[in-house]
């Protein structure tokens, strides 16, 4: 990912920055061109207002560190609770950060993962769904640590 792509995606990390204008992030024609590419990749979404964008969950994943864990889950899911319990010691062991995303709060994520939760990513790579193979998960975390 080039630095301007990273800068644009990171601009959505601030408080209240779910939807924002990209003005002030560089030369407007260049920023608009890069934003168009990010929309094509599915990392940004154009809104009804011109020049206003929203970062997608796929865009957020692109900025995760190699050992950042993302768990797509839903409340009341026993497989989700089991997976979180299983990986908790590994998060501590590898110093990994974990972000849990409730798929029921995002229509696109619900459509994508409705019957597959939990879905777990290490960095931007899918590592598990439904159940966690701890030996494989540990190996994936170890490999992510050396990249």
Coordinates of C-alpha atoms in Angstrom, one line a residue:
X1 CA 0.0 0.0 0.0
X2 CA 1.4 3.4 -0.9
X3 CA 1.8 6.2 1.6
X4 CA -1.1 8.3 0.3
X5 CA -3.5 5.2 0.4
X6 CA -2.4 4.6 4.0
X7 CA -2.8 8.3 4.9
X8 CA -6.3 8.3 3.4
X9 CA -7.4 5.1 5.2
X10 CA -5.8 6.3 8.5
X11 CA -7.7 9.6 8.3
X12 CA -10.8 7.7 9.5
X13 CA -9.2 6.6 12.8
X14 CA -9.9 9.8 14.7
X15 CA -12.9 10.3 17.0
X16 CA -16.0 10.8 15.0
X17 CA -14.3 10.1 11.7
X18 CA -16.5 7.4 10.3
X19 CA -17.5 9.6 7.4
X20 CA -15.3 12.4 6.2
X21 CA -14.1 14.7 3.5
X22 CA -10.6 14.0 2.2
X23 CA -9.8 17.7 1.7
X24 CA -6.6 18.6 3.3
X25 CA -4.9 15.3 2.7
X26 CA -2.9 16.4 -0.3
X27 CA -3.3 17.6 -3.9
X28 CA -7.1 17.3 -4.5
X29 CA -6.9 15.7 -8.0
X30 CA -4.4 13.1 -6.8
X31 CA -6.3 12.4 -3.6
X32 CA -9.5 12.0 -5.6
X33 CA -7.8 9.5 -7.9
X34 CA -6.4 7.5 -5.1
X35 CA -9.8 7.6 -3.3
X36 CA -11.4 6.2 -6.5
X37 CA -9.0 3.3 -6.5
X38 CA -9.8 2.7 -2.8
X39 CA -13.5 2.7 -3.6
X40 CA -12.8 0.1 -6.5
X41 CA -11.0 -2.1 -4.0
X42 CA -13.8 -1.9 -1.5
X43 CA -11.7 -0.1 1.1
X44 CA -13.7 3.2 0.9
X45 CA -17.3 3.8 0.1
X46 CA -18.6 7.0 -1.5
X47 CA -21.5 8.7 0.2
X48 CA -24.5 10.7 -1.2
X49 CA -22.5 13.9 -0.6
X50 CA -19.8 14.6 -3.2
X51 CA -16.2 14.3 -1.9
X52 CA -17.4 12.6 1.4
X53 CA -16.3 9.0 2.0
X54 CA -16.7 6.2 4.5
X55 CA -14.0 3.7 5.2
X56 CA -15.3 0.1 5.0
X57 CA -14.3 -2.7 7.4
X58 CA -12.0 -4.1 4.6
X59 CA -10.3 -0.7 4.6
X60 CA -9.8 -0.9 8.4
X61 CA -8.3 -4.4 8.1
X62 CA -5.7 -3.1 5.6
X63 CA -4.2 -0.9 8.4
X64 CA -4.0 -3.6 11.0
X65 CA -0.6 -4.7 12.3
X66 CA 0.5 -8.3 11.5
X67 CA -0.5 -9.6 14.9
X68 CA -3.7 -7.6 15.3
X69 CA -6.6 -10.0 15.8
X70 CA -10.1 -9.2 14.5
X71 CA -13.0 -11.4 15.6
X72 CA -16.3 -11.0 13.7
X73 CA -19.0 -12.3 16.0
X74 CA -22.4 -11.6 17.3
X75 CA -23.9 -11.5 20.8
X76 CA -25.1 -14.9 22.2
X77 CA -23.0 -16.9 19.8
X78 CA -21.6 -19.9 21.8
X79 CA -18.9 -20.6 19.1
X80 CA -17.8 -17.0 19.3
X81 CA -17.5 -17.2 23.1
X82 CA -15.6 -20.5 22.9
X83 CA -13.2 -19.1 20.3
X84 CA -12.5 -15.9 22.4
X85 CA -11.8 -18.1 25.4
X86 CA -9.5 -20.3 23.4
X87 CA -7.3 -17.6 21.9
X88 CA -7.1 -15.3 25.0
X89 CA -3.9 -16.9 26.3
X90 CA -2.3 -16.6 22.9
X91 CA -3.1 -12.9 22.7
X92 CA -1.2 -12.4 25.9
X93 CA 1.6 -14.7 24.9
X94 CA 2.2 -12.9 21.5
X95 CA 1.2 -9.4 22.7
X96 CA -1.6 -9.3 20.1
X97 CA -4.3 -6.7 20.2
X98 CA -7.9 -8.0 19.7
X99 CA -10.8 -6.1 18.1
X100 CA -14.2 -7.7 18.3
X101 CA -16.8 -6.6 15.6
X102 CA -20.5 -7.3 16.1
X103 CA -21.6 -8.3 12.6
X104 CA -25.2 -7.4 13.4
X105 CA -24.3 -3.7 13.5
X106 CA -23.2 -3.6 9.9
X107 CA -25.5 -4.9 7.1
X108 CA -22.6 -5.7 4.8
X109 CA -20.8 -7.7 7.5
X110 CA -24.0 -9.5 8.4
X111 CA -24.6 -10.5 4.8
X112 CA -21.0 -11.7 4.5
X113 CA -20.6 -13.6 7.8
X114 CA -24.2 -14.3 8.9
X115 CA -23.8 -18.0 9.2
X116 CA -20.0 -18.2 9.6
X117 CA -19.3 -16.5 12.9
X118 CA -16.9 -16.4 14.5
X119 CA -14.5 -15.4 11.7
X120 CA -11.1 -14.5 12.9
X121 CA -8.4 -12.5 11.1
X122 CA -4.7 -12.1 12.0
X123 CA -3.7 -8.9 10.4
X124 CA -5.6 -8.7 7.1
X125 CA -5.6 -12.5 6.7
X126 CA -8.5 -14.8 7.6
X127 CA -7.2 -17.3 10.1
X128 CA -10.3 -19.2 11.3
X129 CA -14.0 -19.5 11.1
X130 CA -16.5 -21.4 13.2
X131 CA -13.9 -23.2 15.3
X132 CA -10.2 -22.4 16.2
X133 CA -7.5 -25.0 15.6
X134 CA -5.2 -23.7 18.4
X135 CA -2.0 -25.3 16.9
X136 CA -2.7 -23.7 13.5
X137 CA -3.6 -20.4 15.2
X138 CA -0.4 -20.4 17.2
X139 CA 1.6 -21.1 14.1
X140 CA -0.1 -18.3 12.2
X141 CA 0.6 -15.9 15.1
X142 CA 4.2 -17.0 15.2
X143 CA 4.6 -16.5 11.5
X144 CA 3.0 -13.1 11.7
X145 CA 5.5 -12.1 14.4
X146 CA 8.5 -12.7 12.0
X147 CA 7.1 -10.9 9.0

